[in-house]
CSV table of C-alpha atoms and ligand atoms in Angstrom, one decimal:
chain,number,residue,atom,x,y,z
P,1,UNK,CA,-0.4,5.9,16.0
P,2,UNK,CA,-1.0,5.6,19.7
P,3,UNK,CA,2.6,4.7,20.5
P,4,UNK,CA,3.2,3.7,24.2
P,5,UNK,CA,-0.3,4.9,25.3
P,6,UNK,CA,-1.1,6.7,28.6
P,7,UNK,CA,-4.8,6.2,28.0
P,8,UNK,CA,-6.3,2.7,28.4
P,9,UNK,CA,-8.1,1.4,26.4
P,10,UNK,CA,-7.3,3.7,23.5
P,11,UNK,CA,-10.1,5.8,22.0
P,12,UNK,CA,-9.8,7.5,18.6
P,13,UNK,CA,-9.6,11.0,20.2
P,14,UNK,CA,-6.4,10.1,22.1
P,15,UNK,CA,-3.5,11.8,20.4
P,16,UNK,CA,-1.0,9.1,21.3
P,17,UNK,CA,2.5,9.0,23.0
P,18,UNK,CA,5.1,8.5,20.3
P,19,UNK,CA,8.9,9.0,20.4
P,20,UNK,CA,9.6,10.7,17.1
P,21,UNK,CA,13.3,9.7,17.1
P,22,UNK,CA,13.3,6.1,18.3
P,23,UNK,CA,13.7,2.8,16.3
P,24,UNK,CA,9.9,2.5,15.9
P,25,UNK,CA,9.5,6.1,14.8
P,26,UNK,CA,9.4,5.6,11.0
P,27,UNK,CA,6.6,3.1,11.6
P,28,UNK,CA,4.6,5.1,14.1
P,29,UNK,CA,5.2,8.5,12.6
P,30,UNK,CA,4.7,7.2,9.1
P,31,UNK,CA,1.1,6.2,10.0
P,32,UNK,CA,0.5,9.5,11.8
P,33,UNK,CA,1.8,11.5,8.8
P,34,UNK,CA,-0.4,9.5,6.5
P,35,UNK,CA,-3.5,10.4,8.6
P,36,UNK,CA,-2.4,14.0,8.6
P,37,UNK,CA,-2.1,14.1,4.8
P,38,UNK,CA,-5.4,12.2,4.4
P,39,UNK,CA,-7.2,14.9,6.4
P,40,UNK,CA,-5.4,17.7,4.6
P,41,UNK,CA,-6.5,16.3,1.2
P,42,UNK,CA,-10.0,15.8,2.5
P,43,UNK,CA,-10.2,19.4,3.8
P,44,UNK,CA,-8.5,21.1,0.9
P,45,UNK,CA,-9.6,19.0,-2.1
P,46,UNK,CA,-12.6,17.2,-0.8
P,47,UNK,CA,-10.9,13.8,-1.4
P,48,UNK,CA,-13.0,11.0,0.0
P,49,UNK,CA,-11.1,9.3,2.8
P,50,UNK,CA,-11.5,6.6,5.4
P,51,UNK,CA,-9.0,6.0,8.2
P,52,UNK,CA,-8.8,2.7,10.0
P,53,UNK,CA,-6.6,2.2,13.0
P,54,UNK,CA,-5.6,-1.4,12.9
P,55,UNK,CA,-4.5,-3.1,16.1
P,56,UNK,CA,-2.5,-6.3,16.2
P,57,UNK,CA,-3.8,-8.8,13.7
P,58,UNK,CA,-2.9,-12.4,13.1
P,59,UNK,CA,-3.9,-15.5,11.1
P,60,UNK,CA,-2.9,-17.8,8.3
P,61,UNK,CA,-0.6,-16.4,5.6
P,62,UNK,CA,1.6,-14.4,8.0
P,63,UNK,CA,5.2,-14.7,7.1
P,64,UNK,CA,7.1,-17.1,9.3
P,65,UNK,CA,10.1,-14.8,9.6
P,66,UNK,CA,8.5,-11.3,9.8
P,67,UNK,CA,9.4,-11.2,13.5
P,68,UNK,CA,6.0,-10.5,14.9
P,69,UNK,CA,5.0,-12.2,18.1
P,70,UNK,CA,2.2,-14.6,17.0
P,71,UNK,CA,4.3,-16.0,14.0
P,72,UNK,CA,7.5,-16.1,16.1
P,73,UNK,CA,5.9,-18.0,19.0
P,74,UNK,CA,4.0,-20.5,16.8
P,75,UNK,CA,7.1,-21.3,14.7
P,76,UNK,CA,9.2,-21.7,17.8
P,77,UNK,CA,6.6,-23.9,19.6
P,78,UNK,CA,6.2,-26.1,16.5
P,79,UNK,CA,10.0,-26.5,16.2
P,80,UNK,CA,10.5,-27.1,19.9
P,81,UNK,CA,12.7,-24.1,20.1
P,82,UNK,CA,12.8,-21.6,23.0
P,83,UNK,CA,10.0,-19.1,23.1
P,84,UNK,CA,11.6,-15.6,23.1
P,85,UNK,CA,9.7,-13.3,25.6
P,86,UNK,CA,11.0,-9.8,25.1
P,87,UNK,CA,11.3,-8.1,28.5
P,88,UNK,CA,9.2,-9.6,31.4
P,89,UNK,CA,6.4,-10.7,29.0
P,90,UNK,CA,3.9,-8.7,31.1
P,91,UNK,CA,3.3,-6.1,28.3
P,92,UNK,CA,-0.1,-6.6,26.7
P,93,UNK,CA,-1.5,-6.7,23.2
P,94,UNK,CA,-5.0,-7.3,21.8
P,95,UNK,CA,-5.1,-9.8,18.9
P,96,UNK,CA,-7.7,-9.7,16.2
P,97,UNK,CA,-8.2,-12.6,13.8
P,98,UNK,CA,-7.6,-11.6,10.2
P,99,UNK,CA,-11.2,-12.5,8.9
P,100,UNK,CA,-12.7,-10.3,11.6
P,101,UNK,CA,-10.4,-7.4,10.7
P,102,UNK,CA,-11.2,-7.8,6.9
P,103,UNK,CA,-14.9,-7.7,7.7
P,104,UNK,CA,-14.4,-4.4,9.7
P,105,UNK,CA,-12.4,-2.9,6.8
P,106,UNK,CA,-15.1,-3.8,4.3
P,107,UNK,CA,-17.7,-2.4,6.6
P,108,UNK,CA,-15.8,0.9,6.9
P,109,UNK,CA,-15.3,1.1,3.1
P,110,UNK,CA,-19.1,0.7,2.6
P,111,UNK,CA,-20.0,3.6,4.8
P,112,UNK,CA,-21.4,6.9,3.5
P,113,UNK,CA,-18.9,9.5,2.3
P,114,UNK,CA,-19.2,11.6,5.5
P,115,UNK,CA,-17.7,8.7,7.5
P,116,UNK,CA,-14.0,9.5,7.5
P,117,UNK,CA,-12.8,7.8,10.7
P,118,UNK,CA,-10.4,7.4,12.3
P,119,UNK,CA,-12.0,4.2,13.5
P,120,UNK,CA,-10.3,1.6,15.7
P,121,UNK,CA,-10.4,-1.9,14.3
P,122,UNK,CA,-9.2,-4.6,16.6
P,123,UNK,CA,-10.2,-7.2,19.2
P,124,UNK,CA,-10.5,-5.8,22.7
P,125,UNK,CA,-9.5,-9.1,24.3
P,126,UNK,CA,-6.3,-8.1,26.0
P,127,UNK,CA,-3.5,-10.6,26.9
P,128,UNK,CA,0.0,-10.4,28.2
P,129,UNK,CA,2.7,-11.7,25.9
P,130,UNK,CA,3.4,-14.4,28.5
P,131,UNK,CA,-0.2,-15.5,28.3
P,132,UNK,CA,0.0,-15.7,24.5
P,133,UNK,CA,3.1,-17.8,24.8
P,134,UNK,CA,1.5,-20.2,27.3
P,135,UNK,CA,-1.7,-20.4,25.1
P,136,UNK,CA,0.4,-21.3,22.1
P,137,UNK,CA,2.5,-23.9,24.0
P,138,UNK,CA,-0.7,-25.5,25.2
P,139,UNK,CA,-2.4,-25.6,21.8
P,140,UNK,CA,0.7,-27.0,20.0
P,141,UNK,CA,1.5,-29.5,22.8
P,142,UNK,CA,5.0,-28.1,22.6
P,143,UNK,CA,7.9,-28.9,24.9
P,144,UNK,CA,9.4,-25.4,24.3
P,145,UNK,CA,10.5,-23.3,27.3
P,146,UNK,CA,10.1,-19.6,27.8
P,147,UNK,CA,13.3,-17.6,27.7
P,148,UNK,CA,13.8,-13.8,28.2
P,149,UNK,CA,15.4,-11.5,25.7
P,150,UNK,CA,15.9,-7.7,26.0
P,151,UNK,CA,12.8,-5.6,25.5
P,152,UNK,CA,13.1,-3.5,22.3
P,153,UNK,CA,13.3,0.3,22.8
P,154,UNK,CA,9.9,2.1,23.0
P,155,UNK,CA,8.0,-1.2,23.1
P,156,UNK,CA,4.4,-0.3,24.0
P,157,UNK,CA,3.5,-1.5,27.5
P,158,UNK,CA,-0.1,-2.1,26.9
P,159,UNK,CA,-2.5,-1.9,24.0
P,160,UNK,CA,-6.3,-2.4,23.8
P,161,UNK,CA,-8.7,-0.8,21.3
P,162,UNK,CA,-11.9,0.9,22.5
P,163,UNK,CA,-14.1,-0.2,19.6
P,164,UNK,CA,-17.3,1.7,20.7
P,165,UNK,CA,-17.1,3.8,17.5
P,166,UNK,CA,-16.8,0.8,15.2
P,167,UNK,CA,-19.7,-0.9,17.0
P,168,UNK,CA,-22.0,2.2,16.6
P,169,UNK,CA,-20.9,3.4,13.2
P,170,UNK,CA,-20.3,0.0,11.4
P,171,UNK,CA,-22.3,-2.4,13.6
P,172,UNK,CA,-19.0,-4.4,13.7
P,173,UNK,CA,-17.3,-6.3,16.4
P,174,UNK,CA,-14.9,-9.2,16.3
P,175,UNK,CA,-16.4,-12.7,16.7
P,176,UNK,CA,-13.3,-14.9,16.9
P,177,UNK,CA,-11.6,-15.3,20.3
P,178,UNK,CA,-7.8,-15.7,20.5
P,179,UNK,CA,-7.8,-19.5,21.3
P,180,UNK,CA,-10.2,-20.1,18.4
P,181,UNK,CA,-8.2,-18.0,15.9
P,182,UNK,CA,-4.9,-19.6,16.9
P,183,UNK,CA,-6.1,-23.0,15.8
P,184,UNK,CA,-6.2,-22.4,12.0
P,185,UNK,CA,-3.1,-20.2,12.4
P,186,UNK,CA,-1.1,-23.0,14.0
P,187,UNK,CA,-2.3,-25.4,11.3
P,188,UNK,CA,-1.2,-23.0,8.6
P,189,UNK,CA,2.3,-22.8,10.1
P,190,UNK,CA,2.5,-26.5,10.6
P,191,UNK,CA,2.1,-26.9,6.8
P,192,UNK,CA,4.5,-24.1,6.1
P,193,UNK,CA,7.2,-25.6,8.3
P,194,UNK,CA,6.8,-29.0,6.7
P,195,UNK,CA,7.3,-27.5,3.3
P,196,UNK,CA,10.5,-25.7,4.5
P,197,UNK,CA,12.2,-28.9,5.5
F,1,UDP,N1,7.6,-10.0,21.3
F,1,UDP,C1,8.1,-11.0,22.1
F,1,UDP,N2,8.8,-12.0,21.4
F,1,UDP,C2,9.0,-12.1,20.1
F,1,UDP,C3,8.3,-11.0,19.3
F,1,UDP,C4,7.6,-10.0,19.9
F,1,UDP,O1,8.1,-11.0,23.3
F,1,UDP,O2,9.6,-13.0,19.6
F,1,UDP,C5,6.8,-8.9,22.0
F,1,UDP,C6,7.2,-7.5,21.6
F,1,UDP,O3,8.2,-7.0,22.4
F,1,UDP,C7,5.9,-6.8,21.8
F,1,UDP,C8,4.8,-7.8,21.5
F,1,UDP,O4,5.4,-9.1,21.6
F,1,UDP,O5,5.8,-6.4,23.2
F,1,UDP,C9,4.2,-7.6,20.1
F,1,UDP,O6,5.2,-7.5,19.2
F,1,UDP,P1,4.9,-7.3,17.6
F,1,UDP,O7,6.2,-7.0,16.9
F,1,UDP,O8,4.2,-8.5,17.1
F,1,UDP,O9,3.9,-6.1,17.5
F,1,UDP,P2,3.9,-4.6,18.0
F,1,UDP,O10,5.0,-4.4,19.0
F,1,UDP,O11,4.0,-3.7,16.8
F,1,UDP,O12,2.5,-4.5,18.7
């Protein structure tokens, strides 16, 4: 919902910076429209709602071909293929391990009815995409090389959640650092790739 943010890190009261017409628009605006409808139903009909704003999440059971960065890089590294950095690789993301995210979601669902959110859920540890690639090469002992590919249109430059609200409202914060969460994720893809051969 924050698009290519001008506020860093992103707090829940930031309205975002979204191109409504670009190739990411149906994804970004779809989420924004869902939040709008949730609040309208809440106001008009008293429907109980909870809105989580989920930042980049990764872990075992991601689809090897869904095109997201963690799965792409791990699969490329394990196969010894080139690692495709889009743009200069200096754009940032903050990656949350899936079990942390699920704990946050369960915590939010267990709050009192007056807690509607939105609440950011994500790991504030921020990395450039190049750092992610280097970390994955190191942890897989890969011989893969970094190559550059065109940056997709409207690719957000930086993204990091401010999770103050989640900490105070849910008593939640992530516990698994990127290097730690990559280990089981890499193992998962190792097995997946073996089965694909
Ligand atoms: N990315 C990349 N190489 C890839 C896939 C993604 O450099 O093979 C970059 C992409 O341009 C973006 C970041 O990694 O800057 C995260 O992309 P992803 O699609 O995983 O998530 P999102 O852009 O929705 O945060």
